[in-house]
Coordinates of C-alpha atoms in Angstrom, one line a residue:
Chain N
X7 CA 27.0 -50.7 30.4
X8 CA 28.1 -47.6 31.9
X9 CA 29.0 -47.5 35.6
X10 CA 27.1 -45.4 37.6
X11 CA 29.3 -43.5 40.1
X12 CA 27.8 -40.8 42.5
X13 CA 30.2 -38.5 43.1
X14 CA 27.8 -35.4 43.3
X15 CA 24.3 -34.8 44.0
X16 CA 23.7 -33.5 40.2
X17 CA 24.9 -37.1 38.7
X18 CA 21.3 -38.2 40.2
X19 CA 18.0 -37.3 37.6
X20 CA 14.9 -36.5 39.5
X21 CA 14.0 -40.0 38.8
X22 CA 16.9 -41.6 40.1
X23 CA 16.3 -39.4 43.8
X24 CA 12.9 -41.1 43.4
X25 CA 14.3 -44.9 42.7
X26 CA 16.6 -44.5 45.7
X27 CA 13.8 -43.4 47.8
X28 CA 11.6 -45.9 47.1
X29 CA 14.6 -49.0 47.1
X30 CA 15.3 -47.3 50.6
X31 CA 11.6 -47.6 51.8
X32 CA 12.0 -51.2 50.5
X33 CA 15.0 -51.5 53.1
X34 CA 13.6 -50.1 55.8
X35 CA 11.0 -52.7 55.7
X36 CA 13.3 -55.8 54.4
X37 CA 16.9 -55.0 55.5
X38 CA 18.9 -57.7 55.2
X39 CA 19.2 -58.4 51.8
X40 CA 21.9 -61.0 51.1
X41 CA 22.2 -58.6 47.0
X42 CA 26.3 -58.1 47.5
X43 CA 26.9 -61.9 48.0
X44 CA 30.5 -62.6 46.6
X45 CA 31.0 -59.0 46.4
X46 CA 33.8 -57.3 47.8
X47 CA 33.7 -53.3 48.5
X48 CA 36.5 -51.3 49.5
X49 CA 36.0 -48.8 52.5
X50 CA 38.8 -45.8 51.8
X51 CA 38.7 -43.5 54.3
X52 CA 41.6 -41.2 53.9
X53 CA 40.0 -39.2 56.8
X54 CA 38.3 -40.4 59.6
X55 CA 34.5 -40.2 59.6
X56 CA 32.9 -42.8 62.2
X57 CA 29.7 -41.8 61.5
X58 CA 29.6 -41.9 57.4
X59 CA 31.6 -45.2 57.5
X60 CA 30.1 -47.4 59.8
X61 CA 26.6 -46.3 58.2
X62 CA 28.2 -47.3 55.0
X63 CA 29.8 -50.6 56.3
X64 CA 26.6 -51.5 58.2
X65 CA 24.6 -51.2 54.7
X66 CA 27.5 -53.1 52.9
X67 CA 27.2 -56.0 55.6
X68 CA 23.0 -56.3 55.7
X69 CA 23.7 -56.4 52.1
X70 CA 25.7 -59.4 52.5
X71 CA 28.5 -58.2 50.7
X72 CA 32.8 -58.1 51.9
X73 CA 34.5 -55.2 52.9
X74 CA 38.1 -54.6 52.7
X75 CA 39.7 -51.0 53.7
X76 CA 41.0 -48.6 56.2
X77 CA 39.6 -45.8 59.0
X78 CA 42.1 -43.4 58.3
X79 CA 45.4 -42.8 56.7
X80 CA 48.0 -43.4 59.1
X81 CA 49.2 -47.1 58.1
X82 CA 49.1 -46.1 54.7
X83 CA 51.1 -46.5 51.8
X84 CA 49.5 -42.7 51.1
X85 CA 52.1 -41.8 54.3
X86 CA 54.8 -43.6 52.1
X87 CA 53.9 -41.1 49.5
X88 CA 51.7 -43.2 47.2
X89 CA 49.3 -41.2 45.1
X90 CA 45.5 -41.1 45.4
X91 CA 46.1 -42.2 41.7
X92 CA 48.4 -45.6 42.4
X93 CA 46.2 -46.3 45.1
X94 CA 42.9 -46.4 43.2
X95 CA 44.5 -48.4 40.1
X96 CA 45.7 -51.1 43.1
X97 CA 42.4 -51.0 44.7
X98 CA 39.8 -51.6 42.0
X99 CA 41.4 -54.4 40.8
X100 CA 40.7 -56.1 44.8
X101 CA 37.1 -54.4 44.9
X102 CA 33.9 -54.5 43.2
X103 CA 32.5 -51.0 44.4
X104 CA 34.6 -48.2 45.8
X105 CA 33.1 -46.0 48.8
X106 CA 35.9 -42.9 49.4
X107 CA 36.0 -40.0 51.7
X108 CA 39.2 -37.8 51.4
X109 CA 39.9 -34.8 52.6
X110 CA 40.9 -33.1 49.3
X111 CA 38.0 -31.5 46.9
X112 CA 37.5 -32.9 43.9
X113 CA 39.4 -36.1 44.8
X114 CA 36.2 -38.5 44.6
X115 CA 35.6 -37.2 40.8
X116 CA 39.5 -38.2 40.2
X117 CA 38.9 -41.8 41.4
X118 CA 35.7 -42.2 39.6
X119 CA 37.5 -41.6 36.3
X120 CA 40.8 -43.9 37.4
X121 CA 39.2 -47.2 38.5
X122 CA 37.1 -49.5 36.1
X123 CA 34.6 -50.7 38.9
X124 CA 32.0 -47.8 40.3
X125 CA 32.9 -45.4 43.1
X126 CA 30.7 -43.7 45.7
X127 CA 31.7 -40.0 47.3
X128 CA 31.5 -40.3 50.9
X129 CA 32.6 -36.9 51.3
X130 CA 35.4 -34.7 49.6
X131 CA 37.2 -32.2 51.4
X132 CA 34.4 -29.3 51.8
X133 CA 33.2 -30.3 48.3
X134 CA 30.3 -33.0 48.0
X135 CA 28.6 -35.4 50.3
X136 CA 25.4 -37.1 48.5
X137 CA 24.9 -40.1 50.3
X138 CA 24.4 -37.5 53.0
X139 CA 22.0 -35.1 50.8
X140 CA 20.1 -38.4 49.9
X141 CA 19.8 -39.5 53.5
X142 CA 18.3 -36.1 54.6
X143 CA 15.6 -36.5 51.5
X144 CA 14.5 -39.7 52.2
X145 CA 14.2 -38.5 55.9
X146 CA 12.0 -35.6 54.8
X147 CA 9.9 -37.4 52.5
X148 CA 9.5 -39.9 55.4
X149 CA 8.4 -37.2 57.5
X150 CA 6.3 -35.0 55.0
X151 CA 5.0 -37.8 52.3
X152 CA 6.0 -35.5 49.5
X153 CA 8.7 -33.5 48.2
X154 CA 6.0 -30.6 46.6
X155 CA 5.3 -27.1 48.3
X156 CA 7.6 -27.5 51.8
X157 CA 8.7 -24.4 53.1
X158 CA 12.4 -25.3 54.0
X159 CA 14.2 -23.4 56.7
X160 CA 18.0 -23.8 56.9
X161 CA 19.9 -22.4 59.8
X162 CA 23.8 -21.9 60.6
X163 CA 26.8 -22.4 58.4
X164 CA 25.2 -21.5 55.0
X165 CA 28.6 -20.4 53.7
X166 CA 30.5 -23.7 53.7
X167 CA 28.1 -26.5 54.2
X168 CA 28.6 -28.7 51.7
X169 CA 25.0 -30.7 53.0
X170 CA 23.4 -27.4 52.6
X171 CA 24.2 -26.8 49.4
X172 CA 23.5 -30.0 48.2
X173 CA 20.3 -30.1 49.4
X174 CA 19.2 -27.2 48.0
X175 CA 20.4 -28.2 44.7
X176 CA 18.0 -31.5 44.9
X177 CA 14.9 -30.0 46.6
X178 CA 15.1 -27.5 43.6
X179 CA 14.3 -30.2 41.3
X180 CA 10.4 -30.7 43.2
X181 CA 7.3 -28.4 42.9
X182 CA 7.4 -25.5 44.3
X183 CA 9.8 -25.3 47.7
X184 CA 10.1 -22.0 49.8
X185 CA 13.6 -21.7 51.3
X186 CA 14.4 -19.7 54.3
X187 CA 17.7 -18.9 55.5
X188 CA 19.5 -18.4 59.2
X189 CA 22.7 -17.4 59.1
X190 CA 25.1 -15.0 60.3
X191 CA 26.5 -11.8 58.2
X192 CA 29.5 -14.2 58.0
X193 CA 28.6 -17.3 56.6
X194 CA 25.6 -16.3 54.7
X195 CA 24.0 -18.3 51.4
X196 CA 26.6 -17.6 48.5
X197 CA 25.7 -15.6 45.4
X198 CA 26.0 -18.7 43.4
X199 CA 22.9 -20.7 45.2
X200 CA 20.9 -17.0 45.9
X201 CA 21.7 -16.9 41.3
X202 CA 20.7 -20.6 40.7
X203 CA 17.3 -20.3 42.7
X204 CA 16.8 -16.9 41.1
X205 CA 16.9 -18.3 37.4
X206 CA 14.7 -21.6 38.7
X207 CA 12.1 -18.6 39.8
X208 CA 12.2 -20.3 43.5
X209 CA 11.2 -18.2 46.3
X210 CA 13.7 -17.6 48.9
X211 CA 14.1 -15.6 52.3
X212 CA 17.4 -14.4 54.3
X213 CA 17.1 -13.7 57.9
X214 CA 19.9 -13.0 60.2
X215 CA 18.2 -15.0 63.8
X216 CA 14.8 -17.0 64.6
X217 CA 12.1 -15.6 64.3
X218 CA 7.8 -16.5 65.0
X219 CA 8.5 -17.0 61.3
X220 CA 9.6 -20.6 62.0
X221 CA 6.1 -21.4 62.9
X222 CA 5.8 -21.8 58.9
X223 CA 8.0 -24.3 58.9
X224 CA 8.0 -27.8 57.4
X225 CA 11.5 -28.8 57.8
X226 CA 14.7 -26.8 60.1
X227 CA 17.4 -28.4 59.2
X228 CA 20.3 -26.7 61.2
X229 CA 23.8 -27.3 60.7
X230 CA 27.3 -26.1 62.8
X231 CA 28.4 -22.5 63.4
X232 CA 31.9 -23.5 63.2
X233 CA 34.7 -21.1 65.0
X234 CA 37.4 -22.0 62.9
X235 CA 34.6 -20.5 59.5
X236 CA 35.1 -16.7 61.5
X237 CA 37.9 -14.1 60.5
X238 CA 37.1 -12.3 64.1
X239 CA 37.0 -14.8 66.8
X240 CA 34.2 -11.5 68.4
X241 CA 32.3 -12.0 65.9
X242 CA 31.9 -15.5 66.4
X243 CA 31.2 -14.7 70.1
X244 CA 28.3 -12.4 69.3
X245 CA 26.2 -15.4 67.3
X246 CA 27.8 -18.5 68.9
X247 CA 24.2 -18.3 71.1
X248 CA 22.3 -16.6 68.1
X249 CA 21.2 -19.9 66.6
X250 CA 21.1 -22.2 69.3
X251 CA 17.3 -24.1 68.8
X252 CA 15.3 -24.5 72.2
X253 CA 12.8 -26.6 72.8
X254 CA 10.2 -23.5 73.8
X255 CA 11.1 -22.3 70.1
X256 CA 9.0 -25.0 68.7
X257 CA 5.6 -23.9 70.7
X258 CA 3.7 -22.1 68.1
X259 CA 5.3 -24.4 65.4
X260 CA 3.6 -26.6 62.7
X261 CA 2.3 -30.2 64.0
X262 CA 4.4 -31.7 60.7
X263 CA 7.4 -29.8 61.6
X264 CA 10.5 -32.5 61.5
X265 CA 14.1 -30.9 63.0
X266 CA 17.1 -32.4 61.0
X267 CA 20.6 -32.1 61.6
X268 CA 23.8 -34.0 59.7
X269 CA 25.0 -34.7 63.1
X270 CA 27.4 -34.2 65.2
X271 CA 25.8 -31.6 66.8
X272 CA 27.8 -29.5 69.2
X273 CA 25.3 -26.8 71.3
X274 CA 22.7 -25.4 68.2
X275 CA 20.4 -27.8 69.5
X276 CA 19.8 -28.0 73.1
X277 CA 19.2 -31.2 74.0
X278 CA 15.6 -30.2 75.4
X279 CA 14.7 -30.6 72.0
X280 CA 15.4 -34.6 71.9
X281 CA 12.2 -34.9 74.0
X282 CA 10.1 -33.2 71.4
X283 CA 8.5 -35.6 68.6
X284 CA 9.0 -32.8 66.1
X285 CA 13.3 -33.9 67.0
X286 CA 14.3 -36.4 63.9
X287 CA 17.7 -36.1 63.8
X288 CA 18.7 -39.7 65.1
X289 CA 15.9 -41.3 63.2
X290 CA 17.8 -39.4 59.8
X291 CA 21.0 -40.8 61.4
X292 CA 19.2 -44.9 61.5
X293 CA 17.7 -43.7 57.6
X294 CA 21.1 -43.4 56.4
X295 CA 21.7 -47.0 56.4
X296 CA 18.7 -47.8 54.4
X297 CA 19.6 -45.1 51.7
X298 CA 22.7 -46.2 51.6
X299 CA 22.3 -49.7 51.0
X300 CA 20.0 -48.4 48.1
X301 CA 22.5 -46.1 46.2
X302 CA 24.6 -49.2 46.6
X303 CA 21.8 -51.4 44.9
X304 CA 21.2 -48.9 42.2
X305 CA 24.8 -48.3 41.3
X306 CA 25.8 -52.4 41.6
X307 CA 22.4 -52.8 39.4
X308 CA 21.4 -55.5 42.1
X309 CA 17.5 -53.9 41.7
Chain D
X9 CA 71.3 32.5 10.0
X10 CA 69.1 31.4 7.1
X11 CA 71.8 28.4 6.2
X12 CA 71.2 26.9 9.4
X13 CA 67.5 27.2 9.1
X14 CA 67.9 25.5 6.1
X15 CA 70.0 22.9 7.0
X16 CA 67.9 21.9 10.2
X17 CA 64.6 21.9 8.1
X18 CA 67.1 19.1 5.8
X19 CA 68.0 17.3 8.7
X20 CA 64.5 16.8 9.9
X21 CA 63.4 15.8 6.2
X22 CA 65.6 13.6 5.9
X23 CA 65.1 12.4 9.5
X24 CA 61.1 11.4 8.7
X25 CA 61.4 9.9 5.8
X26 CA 64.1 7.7 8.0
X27 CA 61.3 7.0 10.4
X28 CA 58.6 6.1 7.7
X29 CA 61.3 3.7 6.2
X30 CA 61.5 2.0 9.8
X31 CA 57.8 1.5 10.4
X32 CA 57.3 0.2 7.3
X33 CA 60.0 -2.3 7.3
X34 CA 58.3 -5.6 8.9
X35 CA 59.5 -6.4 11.9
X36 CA 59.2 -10.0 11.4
X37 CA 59.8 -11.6 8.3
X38 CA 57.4 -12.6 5.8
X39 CA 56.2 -16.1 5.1
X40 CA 56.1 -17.6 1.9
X41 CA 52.7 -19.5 3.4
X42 CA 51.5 -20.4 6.7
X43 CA 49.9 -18.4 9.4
X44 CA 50.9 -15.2 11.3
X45 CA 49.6 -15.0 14.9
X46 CA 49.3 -11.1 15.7
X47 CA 48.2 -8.7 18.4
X48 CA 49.5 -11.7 21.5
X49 CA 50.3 -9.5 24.9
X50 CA 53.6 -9.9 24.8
X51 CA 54.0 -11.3 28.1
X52 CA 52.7 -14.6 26.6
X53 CA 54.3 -15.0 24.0
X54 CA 56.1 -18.2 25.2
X55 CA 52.4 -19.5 26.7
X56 CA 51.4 -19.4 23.6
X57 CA 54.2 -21.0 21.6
X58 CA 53.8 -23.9 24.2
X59 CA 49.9 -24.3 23.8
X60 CA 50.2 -24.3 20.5
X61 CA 53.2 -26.8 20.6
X62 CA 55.2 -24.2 17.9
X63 CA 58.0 -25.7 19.9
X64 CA 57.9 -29.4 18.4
X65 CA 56.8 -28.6 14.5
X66 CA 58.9 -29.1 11.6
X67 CA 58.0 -25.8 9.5
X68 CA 60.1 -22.5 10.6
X69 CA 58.8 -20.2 13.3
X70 CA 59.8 -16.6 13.3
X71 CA 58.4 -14.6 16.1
X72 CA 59.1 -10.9 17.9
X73 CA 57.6 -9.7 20.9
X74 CA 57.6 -6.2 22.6
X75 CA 56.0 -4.3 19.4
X76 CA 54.6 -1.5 20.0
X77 CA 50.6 -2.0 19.7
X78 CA 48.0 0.6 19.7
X79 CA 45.4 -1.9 21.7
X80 CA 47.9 -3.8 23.9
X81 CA 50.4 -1.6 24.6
X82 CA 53.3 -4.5 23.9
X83 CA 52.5 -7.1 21.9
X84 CA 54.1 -10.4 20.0
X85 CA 53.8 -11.8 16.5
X86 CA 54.1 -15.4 15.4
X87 CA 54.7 -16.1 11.8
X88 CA 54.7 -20.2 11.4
X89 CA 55.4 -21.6 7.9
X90 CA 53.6 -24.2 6.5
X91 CA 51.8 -24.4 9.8
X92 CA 47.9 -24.0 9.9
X93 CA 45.7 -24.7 12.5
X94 CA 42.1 -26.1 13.6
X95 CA 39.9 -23.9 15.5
X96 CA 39.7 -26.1 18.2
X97 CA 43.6 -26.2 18.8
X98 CA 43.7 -22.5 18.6
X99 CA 40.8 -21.4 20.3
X100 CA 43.1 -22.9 23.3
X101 CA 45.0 -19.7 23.4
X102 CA 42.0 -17.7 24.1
X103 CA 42.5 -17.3 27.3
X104 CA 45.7 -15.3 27.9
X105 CA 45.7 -13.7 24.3
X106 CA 41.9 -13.1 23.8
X107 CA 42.5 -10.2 20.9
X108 CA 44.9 -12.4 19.0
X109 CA 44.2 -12.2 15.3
X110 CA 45.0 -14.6 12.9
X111 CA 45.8 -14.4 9.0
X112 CA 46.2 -17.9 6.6
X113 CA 48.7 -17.3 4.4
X114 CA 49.2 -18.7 0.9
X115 CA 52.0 -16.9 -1.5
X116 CA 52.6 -14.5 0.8
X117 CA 48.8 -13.2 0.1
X118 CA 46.7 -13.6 3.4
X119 CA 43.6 -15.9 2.2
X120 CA 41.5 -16.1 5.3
X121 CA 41.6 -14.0 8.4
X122 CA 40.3 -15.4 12.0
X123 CA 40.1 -14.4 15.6
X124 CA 39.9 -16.5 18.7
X125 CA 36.8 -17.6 20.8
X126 CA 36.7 -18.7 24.4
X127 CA 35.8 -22.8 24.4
X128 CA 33.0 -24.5 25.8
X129 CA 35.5 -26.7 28.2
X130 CA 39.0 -25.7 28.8
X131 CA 41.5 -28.7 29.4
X132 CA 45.0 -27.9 31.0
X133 CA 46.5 -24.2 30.7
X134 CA 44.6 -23.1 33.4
X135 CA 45.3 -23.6 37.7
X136 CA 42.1 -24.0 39.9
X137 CA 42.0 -21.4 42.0
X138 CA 40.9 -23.4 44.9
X139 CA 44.7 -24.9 46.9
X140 CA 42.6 -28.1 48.2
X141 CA 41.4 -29.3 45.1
X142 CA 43.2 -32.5 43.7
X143 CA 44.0 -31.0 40.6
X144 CA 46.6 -28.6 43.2
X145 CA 48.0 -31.7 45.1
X146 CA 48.4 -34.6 42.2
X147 CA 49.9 -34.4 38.8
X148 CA 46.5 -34.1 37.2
X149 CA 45.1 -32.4 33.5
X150 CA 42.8 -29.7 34.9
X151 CA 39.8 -29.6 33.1
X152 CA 36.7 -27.0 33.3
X153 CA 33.6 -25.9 31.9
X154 CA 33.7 -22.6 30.8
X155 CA 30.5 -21.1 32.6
X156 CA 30.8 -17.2 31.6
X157 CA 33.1 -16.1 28.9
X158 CA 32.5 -12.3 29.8
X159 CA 34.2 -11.6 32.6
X160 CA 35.5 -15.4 32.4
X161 CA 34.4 -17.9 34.8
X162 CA 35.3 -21.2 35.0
X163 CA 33.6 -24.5 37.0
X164 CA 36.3 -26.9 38.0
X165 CA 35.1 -30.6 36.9
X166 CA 37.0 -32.1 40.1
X167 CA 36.0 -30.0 43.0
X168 CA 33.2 -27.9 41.3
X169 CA 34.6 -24.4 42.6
X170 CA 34.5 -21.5 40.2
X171 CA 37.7 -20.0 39.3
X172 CA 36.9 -16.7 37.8
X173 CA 38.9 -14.1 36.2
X174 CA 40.9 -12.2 38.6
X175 CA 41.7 -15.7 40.4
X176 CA 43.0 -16.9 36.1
X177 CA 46.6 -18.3 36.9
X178 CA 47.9 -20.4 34.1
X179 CA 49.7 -24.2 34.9

């Protein structure tokens, strides 16, 4: 059988998103599942990422499975000069699944075709990040019940957000989203994403700041205005306070209305906001575990 | 007066029908059979000899490059003997000699003329434009799907970015 690797969010059908979301409802409710017994997975982050890895590691361990590994790459045969290549070749024959985050694009795609035994992206350089992307669905189907007819607002880094443009790319596969997006002149939706959603025929909407408009919204999902993303540290200035979400934002807003965020936040949403029921972003954080442990079951064929 | 008309007006006879002798006189050699490669940019001529691997095959190449051309300005000609090719090998030099014509010779009468097409996927020959993609830090075949052939664009299969045609750097 052919090994399933999922290295981007377009390796998934529609179907498979919808087999991972329903395994992950099954975790939520059941999660310790001793499936990876005898199973061994290796943990390579060649970056640190505390978040993405101990989410990973905590679904690897309900799942009753090993873990062998590393954090980040500074005790490394990689600082000796081995090659991503040498080390996956050496690894897959110790593992039985392959979880990688690395800092270089493409990298996770490399791996996948190297080692013999499956390999899941955790994140390549500013490329892909679908555990992520999956984690946020399964979050907003949580929240909304369907994936049909949501009017999706996305604010911030629309440039270089590799969750953004992921999740885009999966929400075009269901009936009917709207998409509006927030973002400075800078770091605005590229052409490629404005083409693809063009050709699909789905309606979109660019804005420069919040407006009343977000009282049509079914899902924000804000992201980072990073500094280091702006050519003209003034520039950054100007909207550094331009998409900061505040809790008196949200008045007039829809009662179904969930806020996600990948996390970590830094100041785009003001922590009056935590208070407010419509605030999901640590609950998306806690579904992350449950999603992963089922791409893990789908790719392992433990379901 | 009138003899020096006369001999200038000889001179410059004599001096055309020297130029029409030149351009007619092949520049490269004819094959007995084989295939002659024409109308390359001549700056790729050696990009070309390497994709195609002329430098490893038994049969004789003859080539010459910086020929005046009409279309290219300066282009090169490849005349391999007893060399043919399939499509898919030579559609591989598409990208850095798009106009590059090609005759099958047999007894030095050309049998079958062809031109080149851009590929569906394009493996090797070409950098990714993007410095933090693998392909750019490991010793690693490129490989890409070509998403536009006019003006080229091509989608990385490692980190997904599209390298398009003012970016085109060959490996």
């Amino acid at each position: 059988m052919k090994k399933k690797d999922l290295i981007s969010i377009t390796d998934y059908t529609r179907e498979e998103y919808l087999r991972i979301m329903e395994l992950a409802g099954e975790f939520e409710k059941n999660p310790n599942q001793n499936l990876l017994a005898g199973k061994v997975v290796a943990s390579l982050f060649f970056e640190p990422s505390t978040r993405t890895r101990l989410s990973f590691e905590s679904a690897i361990n309900r799942l009753g499975g090993k873990i062998i590994g590393f954090a980040d790459s500074d005790n490394l045969s990689v600082k000796k000069g081995e090659t991503l290549h040498d080390t996956i070749r050496m690894v897959s024959s110790y593992a039985d699944l392959i979880v990688i985050r690395h800092p270089l694009e493409g990298s996770a795609r490399y791996a996948a075709e190297i080692s013999p035994v499956p390999v899941l992206n955790a994140g390549d350089g500013a490329n892909q990040h679908p555990t992520q992307t999956l984690l946020d669905m399964y979050s907003i189907l949580k929240t909304q019940h369907t994936f049909d007819n949501l009017n999706i607002f996305i604010v911030g880094d629309l440039k270089y957000g590799r969750t953004v443009h992921s999740l885009l790319m999966a929400m075009s596969q269901f009936e009917n989203p709207i998409f509006n997006f927030i973002a400075p002149d800078e770091l605005q939706m590229p052409q490629e994403y404005k083409l693809y959603l063009r050709e699909k025929g789905i309606r979109f909407f660019e804005h420069k700041e919040f407006t009343e408009i977000i009282s049509e919204a079914d899902i924000i999902y804000m992201t980072r205005v990073q500094k280091e993303r702006f050519s003209d540290p003034i520039e950054y200035e100007k909207v550094r306070n331009v998409y900061i979400l505040r809790n008196a934002m949200l008045n007039n807003t829809k009662p179904n209305l969930r806020i996600l965020h990948p996390l970590p936040r830094v100041n785009e949403i003001h922590p009056d906001v935590d208070k407010n029921e419509k605030a999901y972003y640590f609950e998306q954080a806690r579904n992350g575990v449950f999603t992963r442990q089922a791409i893990i079951a789908h790719t392992m064929n433990l379901k | 007066m009138i003899g020096l008309k006369c001999s200038l007006r000889v001179r410059y006879v004599i001096y055309n029908i020297k130029l029409k002798r030149m351009k007619k006189k092949l520049k490269v050699s004819a094959i007995r059979n084989g295939t002659v490669i024409d109308h390359i940019p001549a700056g790729n001529l050696f990009k070309v000899i390497a994709i195609l691997g002329l430098d490893q095959v038994e049969g004789q190449i003859t080539f010459g490059t910086n020929l005046d051309s009409g279309k290219l300005g300066r282009k090169a000609i490849i005349k391999a003997s007893e060399t043919y090719f399939e499509d898919d090998d030579i559609n591989r030099i598409a990208l850095i000699a798009p106009h590059a014509k090609l005759n099958i010779i047999k007894d030095y009468q050309v049998v079958e003329k062809k031109v080149v097409e851009i590929p569906e996927t394009i493996r090797g020959i070409v950098k990714c434009f993007n410095p933090q993609c693998i392909t750019n830090n490991e010793e690693i075949t490129t490989f890409f799907q070509v998403v536009s052939k006019n003006p080229i664009a091509l989608k990385c299969r490692y980190c997904e970015k599209i390298t398009g045609s003012d970016q085109l750097t060959m490996k």
